[in-house]
Coordinates of C-alpha atoms and ligand atoms in Angstrom, one line a residue:
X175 CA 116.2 115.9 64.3
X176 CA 115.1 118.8 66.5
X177 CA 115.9 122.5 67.0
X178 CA 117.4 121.6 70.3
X179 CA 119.2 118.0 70.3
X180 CA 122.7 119.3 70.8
X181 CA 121.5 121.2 74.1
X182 CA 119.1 117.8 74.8
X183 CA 122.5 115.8 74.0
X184 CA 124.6 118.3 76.2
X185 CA 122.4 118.0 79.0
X186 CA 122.2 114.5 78.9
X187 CA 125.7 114.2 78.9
X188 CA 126.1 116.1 82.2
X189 CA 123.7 113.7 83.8
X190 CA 126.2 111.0 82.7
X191 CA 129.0 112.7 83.9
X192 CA 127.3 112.9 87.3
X193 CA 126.5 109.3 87.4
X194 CA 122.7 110.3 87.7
X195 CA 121.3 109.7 84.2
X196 CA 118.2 107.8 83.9
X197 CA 117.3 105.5 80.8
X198 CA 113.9 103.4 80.7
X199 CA 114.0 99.3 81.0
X200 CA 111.4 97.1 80.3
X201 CA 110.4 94.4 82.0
X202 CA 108.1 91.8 81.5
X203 CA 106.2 89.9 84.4
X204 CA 105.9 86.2 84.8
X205 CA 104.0 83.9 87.3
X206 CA 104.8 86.4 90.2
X207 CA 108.4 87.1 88.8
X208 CA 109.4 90.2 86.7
X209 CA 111.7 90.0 84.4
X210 CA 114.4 92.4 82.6
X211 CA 117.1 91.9 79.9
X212 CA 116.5 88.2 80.1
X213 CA 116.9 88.0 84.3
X214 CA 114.2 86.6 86.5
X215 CA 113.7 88.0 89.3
X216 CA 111.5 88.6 92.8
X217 CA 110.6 92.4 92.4
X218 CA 110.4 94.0 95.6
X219 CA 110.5 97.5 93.9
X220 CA 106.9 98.4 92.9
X221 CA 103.9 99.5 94.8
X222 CA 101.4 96.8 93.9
X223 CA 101.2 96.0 97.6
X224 CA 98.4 93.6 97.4
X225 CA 99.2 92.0 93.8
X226 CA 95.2 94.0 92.9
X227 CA 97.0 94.2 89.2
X228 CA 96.8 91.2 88.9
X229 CA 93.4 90.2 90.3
X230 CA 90.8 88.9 88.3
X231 CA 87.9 90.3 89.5
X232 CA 89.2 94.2 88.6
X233 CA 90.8 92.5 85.3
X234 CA 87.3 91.3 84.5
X235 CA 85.5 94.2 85.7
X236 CA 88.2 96.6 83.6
X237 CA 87.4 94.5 80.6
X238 CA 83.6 94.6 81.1
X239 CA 83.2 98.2 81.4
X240 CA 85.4 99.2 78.3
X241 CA 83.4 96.3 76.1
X242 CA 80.2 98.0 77.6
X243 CA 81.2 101.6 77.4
X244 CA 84.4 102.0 75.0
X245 CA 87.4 103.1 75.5
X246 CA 87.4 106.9 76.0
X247 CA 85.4 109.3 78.3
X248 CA 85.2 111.7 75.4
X249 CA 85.3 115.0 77.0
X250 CA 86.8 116.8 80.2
X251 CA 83.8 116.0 83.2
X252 CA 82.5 119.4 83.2
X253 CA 81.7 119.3 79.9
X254 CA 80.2 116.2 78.7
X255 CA 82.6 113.6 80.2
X256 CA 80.7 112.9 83.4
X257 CA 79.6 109.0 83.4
X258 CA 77.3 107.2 85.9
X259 CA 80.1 105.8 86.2
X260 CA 82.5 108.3 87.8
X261 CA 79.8 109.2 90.0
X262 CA 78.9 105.6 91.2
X263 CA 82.9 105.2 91.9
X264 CA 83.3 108.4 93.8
X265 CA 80.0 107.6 95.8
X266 CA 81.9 104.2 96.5
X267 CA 85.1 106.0 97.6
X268 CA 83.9 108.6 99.8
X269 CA 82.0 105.7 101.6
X270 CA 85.0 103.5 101.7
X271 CA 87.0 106.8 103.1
X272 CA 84.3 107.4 105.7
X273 CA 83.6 111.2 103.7
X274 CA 80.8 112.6 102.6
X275 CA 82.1 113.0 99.2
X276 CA 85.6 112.4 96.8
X277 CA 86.2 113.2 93.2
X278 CA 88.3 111.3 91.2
X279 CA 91.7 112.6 88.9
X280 CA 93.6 111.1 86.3
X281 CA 96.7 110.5 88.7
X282 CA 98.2 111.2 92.2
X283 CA 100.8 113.5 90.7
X284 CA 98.2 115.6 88.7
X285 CA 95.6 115.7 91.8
X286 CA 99.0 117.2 93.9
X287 CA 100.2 119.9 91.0
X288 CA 96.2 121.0 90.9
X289 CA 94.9 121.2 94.2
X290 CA 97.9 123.0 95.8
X291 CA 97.0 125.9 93.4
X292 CA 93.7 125.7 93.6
X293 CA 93.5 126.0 97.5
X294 CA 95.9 128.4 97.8
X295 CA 93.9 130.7 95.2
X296 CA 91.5 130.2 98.3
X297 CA 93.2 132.1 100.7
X298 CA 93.8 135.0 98.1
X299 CA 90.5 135.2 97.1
X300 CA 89.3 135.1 100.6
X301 CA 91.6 137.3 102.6
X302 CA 93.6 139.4 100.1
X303 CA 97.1 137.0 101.6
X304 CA 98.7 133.7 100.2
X305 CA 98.2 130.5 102.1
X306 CA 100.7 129.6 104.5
X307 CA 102.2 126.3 103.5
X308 CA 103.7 124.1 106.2
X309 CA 104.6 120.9 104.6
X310 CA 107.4 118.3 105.6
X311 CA 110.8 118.6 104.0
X312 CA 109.9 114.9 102.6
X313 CA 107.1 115.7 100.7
X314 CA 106.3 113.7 97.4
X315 CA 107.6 115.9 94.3
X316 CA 104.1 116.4 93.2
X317 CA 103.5 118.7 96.0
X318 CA 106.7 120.3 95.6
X319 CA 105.4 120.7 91.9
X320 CA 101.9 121.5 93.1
X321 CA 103.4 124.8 95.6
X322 CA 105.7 125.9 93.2
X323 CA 102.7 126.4 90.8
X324 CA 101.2 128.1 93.5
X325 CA 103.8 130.7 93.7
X326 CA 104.1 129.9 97.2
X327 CA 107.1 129.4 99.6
X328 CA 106.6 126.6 101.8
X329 CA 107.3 126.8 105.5
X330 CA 109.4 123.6 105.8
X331 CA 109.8 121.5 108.4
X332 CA 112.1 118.5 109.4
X333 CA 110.6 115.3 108.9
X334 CA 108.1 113.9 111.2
X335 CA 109.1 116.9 113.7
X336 CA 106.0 118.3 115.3
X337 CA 107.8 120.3 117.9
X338 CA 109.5 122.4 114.7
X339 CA 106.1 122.4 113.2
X340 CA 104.5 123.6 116.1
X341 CA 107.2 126.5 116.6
X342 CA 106.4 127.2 112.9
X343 CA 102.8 127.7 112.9
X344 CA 103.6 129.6 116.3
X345 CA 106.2 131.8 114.8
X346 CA 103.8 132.6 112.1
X347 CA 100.7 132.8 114.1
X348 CA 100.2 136.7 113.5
X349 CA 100.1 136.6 109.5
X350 CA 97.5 137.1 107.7
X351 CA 96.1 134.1 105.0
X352 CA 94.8 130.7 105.7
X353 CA 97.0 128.1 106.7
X354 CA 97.7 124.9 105.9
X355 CA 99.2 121.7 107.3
X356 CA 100.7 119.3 104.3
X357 CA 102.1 116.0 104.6
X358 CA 101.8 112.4 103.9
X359 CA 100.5 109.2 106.2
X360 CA 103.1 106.7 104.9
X361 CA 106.5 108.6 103.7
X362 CA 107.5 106.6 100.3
X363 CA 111.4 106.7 100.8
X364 CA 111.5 105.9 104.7
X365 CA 108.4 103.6 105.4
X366 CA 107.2 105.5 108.5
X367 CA 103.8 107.0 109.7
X368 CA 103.0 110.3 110.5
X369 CA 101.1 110.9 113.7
X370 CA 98.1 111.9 112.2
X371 CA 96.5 112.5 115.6
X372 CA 98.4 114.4 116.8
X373 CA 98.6 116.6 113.3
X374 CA 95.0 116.9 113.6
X375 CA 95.9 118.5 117.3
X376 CA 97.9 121.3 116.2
X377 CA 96.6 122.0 113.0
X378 CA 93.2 122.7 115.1
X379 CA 95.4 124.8 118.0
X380 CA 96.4 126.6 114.8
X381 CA 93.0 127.0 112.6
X382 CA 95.2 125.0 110.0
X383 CA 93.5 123.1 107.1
X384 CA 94.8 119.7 107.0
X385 CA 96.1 117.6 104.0
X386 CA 97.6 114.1 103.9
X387 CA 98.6 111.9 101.4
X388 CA 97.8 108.7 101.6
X389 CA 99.2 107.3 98.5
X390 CA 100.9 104.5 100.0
X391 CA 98.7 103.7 103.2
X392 CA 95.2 103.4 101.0
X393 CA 94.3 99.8 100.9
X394 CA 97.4 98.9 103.6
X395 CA 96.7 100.4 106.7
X396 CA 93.8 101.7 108.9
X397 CA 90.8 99.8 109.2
X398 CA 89.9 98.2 106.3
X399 CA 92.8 99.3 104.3
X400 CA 91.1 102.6 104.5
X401 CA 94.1 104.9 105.3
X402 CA 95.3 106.7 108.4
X403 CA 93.7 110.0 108.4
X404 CA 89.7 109.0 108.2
X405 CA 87.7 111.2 110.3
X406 CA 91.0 113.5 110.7
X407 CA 91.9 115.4 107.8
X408 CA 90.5 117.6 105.7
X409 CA 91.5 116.8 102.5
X410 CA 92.7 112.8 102.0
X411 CA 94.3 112.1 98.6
X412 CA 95.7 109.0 97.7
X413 CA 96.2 107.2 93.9
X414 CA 94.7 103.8 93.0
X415 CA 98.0 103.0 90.9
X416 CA 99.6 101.6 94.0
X417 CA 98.0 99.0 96.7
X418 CA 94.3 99.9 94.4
X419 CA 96.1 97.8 91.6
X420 CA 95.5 100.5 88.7
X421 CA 95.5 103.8 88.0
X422 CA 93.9 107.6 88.8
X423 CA 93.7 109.3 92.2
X424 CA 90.9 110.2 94.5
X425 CA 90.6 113.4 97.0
X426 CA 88.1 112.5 100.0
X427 CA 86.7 115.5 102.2
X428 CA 83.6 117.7 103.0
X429 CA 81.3 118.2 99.6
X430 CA 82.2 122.3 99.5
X431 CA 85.7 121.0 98.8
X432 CA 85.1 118.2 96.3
X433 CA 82.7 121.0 94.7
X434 CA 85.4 123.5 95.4
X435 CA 88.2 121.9 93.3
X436 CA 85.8 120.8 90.5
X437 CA 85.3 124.2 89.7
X438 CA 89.1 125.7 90.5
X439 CA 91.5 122.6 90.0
X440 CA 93.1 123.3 86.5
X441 CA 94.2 119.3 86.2
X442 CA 90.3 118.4 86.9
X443 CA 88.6 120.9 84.4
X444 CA 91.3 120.7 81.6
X445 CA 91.8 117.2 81.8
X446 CA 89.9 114.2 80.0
X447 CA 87.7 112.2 82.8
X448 CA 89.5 108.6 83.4
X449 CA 88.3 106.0 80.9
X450 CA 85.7 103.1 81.8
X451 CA 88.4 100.7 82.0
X452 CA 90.3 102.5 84.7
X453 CA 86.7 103.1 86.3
X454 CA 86.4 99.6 86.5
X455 CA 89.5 98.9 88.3
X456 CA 88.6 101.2 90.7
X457 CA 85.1 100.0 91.4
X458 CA 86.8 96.4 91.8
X459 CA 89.7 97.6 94.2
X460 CA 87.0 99.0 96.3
X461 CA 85.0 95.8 96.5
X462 CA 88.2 94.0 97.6
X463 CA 90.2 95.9 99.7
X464 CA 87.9 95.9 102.5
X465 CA 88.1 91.9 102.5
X466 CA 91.7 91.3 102.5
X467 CA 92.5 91.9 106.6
X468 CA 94.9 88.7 106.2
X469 CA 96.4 89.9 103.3
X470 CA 97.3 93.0 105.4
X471 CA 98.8 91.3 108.6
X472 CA 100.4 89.1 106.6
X473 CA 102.2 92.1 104.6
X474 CA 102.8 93.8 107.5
X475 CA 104.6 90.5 109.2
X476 CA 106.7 89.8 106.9
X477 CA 107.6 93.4 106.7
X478 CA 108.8 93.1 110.6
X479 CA 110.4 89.8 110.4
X480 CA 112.4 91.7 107.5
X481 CA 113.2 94.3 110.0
X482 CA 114.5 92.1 112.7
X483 CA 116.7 89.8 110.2
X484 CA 118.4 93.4 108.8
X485 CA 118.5 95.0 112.5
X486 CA 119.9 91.7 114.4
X487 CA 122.9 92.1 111.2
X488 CA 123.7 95.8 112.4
X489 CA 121.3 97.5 109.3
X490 CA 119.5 100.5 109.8
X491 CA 116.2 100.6 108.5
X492 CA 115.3 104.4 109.9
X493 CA 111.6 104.3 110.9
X494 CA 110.3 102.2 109.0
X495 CA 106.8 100.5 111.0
X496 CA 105.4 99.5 107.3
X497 CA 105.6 97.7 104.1
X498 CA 108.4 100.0 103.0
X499 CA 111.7 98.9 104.4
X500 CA 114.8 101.1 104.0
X501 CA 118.1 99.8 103.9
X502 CA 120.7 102.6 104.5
X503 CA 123.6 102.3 103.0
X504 CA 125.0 105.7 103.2
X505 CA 127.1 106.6 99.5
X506 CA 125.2 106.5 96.4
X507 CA 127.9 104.4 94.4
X508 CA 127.7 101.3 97.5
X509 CA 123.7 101.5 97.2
X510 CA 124.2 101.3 93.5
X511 CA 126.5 98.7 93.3
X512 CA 124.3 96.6 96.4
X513 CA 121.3 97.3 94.0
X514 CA 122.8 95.6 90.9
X515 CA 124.6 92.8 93.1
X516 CA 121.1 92.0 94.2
X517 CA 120.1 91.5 90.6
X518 CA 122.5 89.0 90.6
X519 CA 121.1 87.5 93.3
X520 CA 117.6 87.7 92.0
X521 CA 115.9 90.6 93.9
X522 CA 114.7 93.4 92.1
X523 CA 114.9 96.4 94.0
X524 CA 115.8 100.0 93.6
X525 CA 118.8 102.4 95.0
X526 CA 117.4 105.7 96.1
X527 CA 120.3 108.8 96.2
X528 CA 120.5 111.9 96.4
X529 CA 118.6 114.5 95.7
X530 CA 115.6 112.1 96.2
X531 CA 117.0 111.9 99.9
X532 CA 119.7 113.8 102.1
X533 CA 123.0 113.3 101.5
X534 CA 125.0 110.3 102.8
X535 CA 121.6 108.5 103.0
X536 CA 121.7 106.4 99.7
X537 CA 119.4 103.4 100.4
X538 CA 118.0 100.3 99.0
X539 CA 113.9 100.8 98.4
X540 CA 112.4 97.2 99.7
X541 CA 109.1 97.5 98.8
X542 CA 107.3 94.1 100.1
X543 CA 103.9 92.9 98.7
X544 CA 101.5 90.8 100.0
X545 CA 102.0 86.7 99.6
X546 CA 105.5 86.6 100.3
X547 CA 106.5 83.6 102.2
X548 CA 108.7 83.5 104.9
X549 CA 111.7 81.7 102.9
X550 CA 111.4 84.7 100.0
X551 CA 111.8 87.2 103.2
X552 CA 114.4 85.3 104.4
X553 CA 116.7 84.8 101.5
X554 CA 115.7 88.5 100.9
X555 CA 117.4 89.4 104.1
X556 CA 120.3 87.2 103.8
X557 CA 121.6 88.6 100.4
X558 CA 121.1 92.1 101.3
X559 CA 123.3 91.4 105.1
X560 CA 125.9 89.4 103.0
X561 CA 126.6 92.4 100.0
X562 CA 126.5 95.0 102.2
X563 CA 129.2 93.1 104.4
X564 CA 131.3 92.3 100.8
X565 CA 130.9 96.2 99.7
X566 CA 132.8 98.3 101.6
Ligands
PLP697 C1 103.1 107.8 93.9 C2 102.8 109.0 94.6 C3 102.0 110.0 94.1 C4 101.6 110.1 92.7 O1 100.6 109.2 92.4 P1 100.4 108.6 90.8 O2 99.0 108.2 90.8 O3 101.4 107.6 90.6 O4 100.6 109.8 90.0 C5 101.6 111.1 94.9 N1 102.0 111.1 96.2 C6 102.8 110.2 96.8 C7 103.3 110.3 98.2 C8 103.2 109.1 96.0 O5 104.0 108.2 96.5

C-alpha cells in the first residue's frame, strides 16, 4: 500500500476509459521468433535492425569484459568511474563517426534530456538570451523532455518542411541568443530522411548550431552504416540499443563540445559510467557494422519490395525511403484491431495512435530487420493488404 494508490488507481482508470492504458508483456525470443502468451511470432516491431543482439562476437566480447573487469563502473566518470575502456570505445566511435571526438551516456533518452539543458545554458551564459530552439514537430520525446528542462519554448516546425523552417529562423533573425537547428536523420514513426544537406545550408545561412539524431540511421545508412549527418552536423547523437545491438548512447562532434557536456550535462556527471559489459557490446558493434554492406542492401530491399507490395494494394506508407515502413490506417481502434489480427496471423508488430502521431493517422509500425527473406516480406504484405481490406 502507498500514500497515493487511489489517485494511482484513479488515473489508471481514466487511461482505461480512454482506451490508451498501457500494461507490460513479456516475451520470450526463439530461433529468430519472439514469442508472447504462448504465440510464436515474426517480430517486426523492434529496432534490432541488424539482429547485433544476437551476434556472437559482441555476446562474447560483453561476457569477456564483465569476467575481466566486473560488473559495475563503480563511480560517476568524473569521479573515479573513467575506464580505459570508455575512452578506447569513444576513441572508436568518433573514428567510426568521422569526429574528432564522442562521449558516451547511459541511454539515447538521457543523452536528449541532458544535452538540451546543457547547451541551452550556453547561450545564457554567453549572451545574457535563451537559445532559440527550432526543432521539427516530430521530434523523439526525449527532446521534447530535454527542452522542457531547458525552460525553453521551441520554435516548431512542420515536419520535414524547410521552407517553414527557413521563414522561422528568418522571422527570428533579429533576436538575440544562439540558435539552434534540432532534428532527427531517420524519423522513428514515418521512416523518412531528413535532408541533412540541405539543413546544414540553412542552419549556416542562419549561424545555427546543428543537431541530429541519428538513433535509427547509426549502423543502417550512410557509408558504412555510419549515419547521415558525418561531416555535417555539429552535434550527432545516436543510441547503441537499436541497429548497435545493446545499450548506451554516443554524442559525436568537435572536442570543446564533448569537453563542454562532460562538465555541464547533468545525465553525464550524476550518472554512473556504463558497465564493461555494455562497453563491450559497444566495442563489438563497432567492429561489425562497418562489414555488414550486404546486410544493409539487403535490409533496405526488402524494405522497398515491402513498399511496392503495400503501394500496388492502394496503402499509404507516407515517406517512408527506409527500414521503417508505415502503414496508415487512419482511426486508432482499425490500427488496433489490424495490430492484434496480425498476431493472429503471426506478425508481431505495433499500432502507433495518437498522441504519439496526428490525429486520424493511427498506423501499423513495420520495423524490418536484416535477414528477412523474400517469402517472410511477402506473406508480411499479404496479411497486412488482406485485414485492412476485412476492417472497415
Ligand atoms: C530510441 C530513441 C532514442 C532513445 O534512445 P535509448 O537509447 O533507447 O534511450 C532517442 N531518440 C530517438 C529518435 C529514438 O528513436
Amino acid at each position: 500500500m502507498s500514500l497515493f494508490d487511489n489517485h494511482f488507481t484513479a488515473a489508471l482508470s481514466e487511461r482505461e476509459t480512454a482506451g490508451t492504458r498501457r500494461t507490460l508483456r513479456p516475451v520470450v525470443r526463439q530461433d529468430g521468433m519472439i514469442v508472447r502468451d504462448g504465440r510464436r511470432m515474426l517480430d517486426v516491431s523492434s529496432n534490432d535492425y541488424l539482429g547485433l543482439a544476437d551476434h556472437p562476437l559482441l555476446r562474447e566480447r560483453a561476457a569477456d569484459w564483465a569476467l575481466r573487469f566486473g560488473t559495475g563502473a563503480r563511480a560517476s566518470r568524473l569521479v573515479s568511474g573513467t575506464l580505459d575502456l570508455h575512452r578506447q570505445v569513444e576513441t572508436k566511435m568518433a573514428a567510426f563517426k568521422g569526429c574528432e571526438d564522442a562521449i558516451l551516456f547511459a541511454s539515447g533518452w538521457q543523452a536528449n534530456a541532458s544535452i538540451m539543458p546543457a547547451l541551452c545554458a550556453l547561450s545564457v551564459a554567453r549572451t545574457g538570451a535563451p537559445m532559440l530552439v527550432f526543432s521539427d514537430r516530430l521530434n523523439h520525446a526525449s527532446l521534447h523532455h530535454g527542452c522542457a528542462a531547458a525552460g525553453v519554448r521551441q520554435i516548431r516546425f512542420r515536419h520535414n518542411d524547410l521552407f517553414h523552417l527557413e521563414s522561422l529562423l528568418n522571422h527570428e533573425a533579429e533576436k538575440p541568443g544562439l540558435r539552434m537547428i534540432v532534428t532527427e536523420s531517420v524519423f522513428s514513426m514515418d521512416g523518412d530522411r531528413a535532408d541533412i544537406p540541405a539543413l546544414r545550408a540553412l542552419a549556416d545561412r542562419a549561424g545555427a548550431f546543428l543537431y541530429i539524431d541519428e538513433a535509427h540511421a547509426t549502423g543502417v545508412l550512410g557509408p558504412k552504416g555510419r549515419g547521415l549527418s558525418c561531416g555535417m552536423a555539429d552535434l550527432t547523437m545516436g543510441t547503441c540499443s537499436k541497429a548497435l545491438g545493446g545499450m548506451g548512447a554516443y554524442v559525436a562532434g568537435s572536442k570543446p563540445l564533448c569537453d563542454y557536456l562532460a562538465n555541464h550535462a547533468s545525465g553525464f556527471i550524476y550518472s554512473t559510467a556504463l558497465p564493461p559489459a555494455v562497453l563491450g557490446a559497444i566495442d563489438a558493434a563497432l567492429d561489425v557494422v562497418p562489414s555488414l554492406d550486404e546486410e544493409r542492401t539487403q535490409l533496405l530491399g526488402q524494405a522497398e519490395r515491402l513498399r511496392t507490395m503495400l503501394h500496388n494494394a492502394g496503402l499509404s506508407t507516407a515517406d517512408s525511403t527506409t527500414q521503417i515502413v508505415p502503414v496508415l490506417i487512419g482511426e486508432s481502434e482499425r490500427a488496433m484491431t489490424v495490430a492484434a489480427r496480425l498476431e493472429d496471423a503471426g506478425f508481431l508488430t505495433v499500432a502507433i495512435r495518437p498522441p504519439t502521431v496526428p490525429a486520424g493517422t493511427a498506423r501499423l509500425r513495420l520495423a524490418l530487420h536484416a535477414g528477412l527473406k523474400d517469402a517472410a516480406i511477402d506473406r508480411l504484405g499479404q496479411a497486412v493488404i488482406a485485414l485492412t481490406r476485412d476492417i472497415a
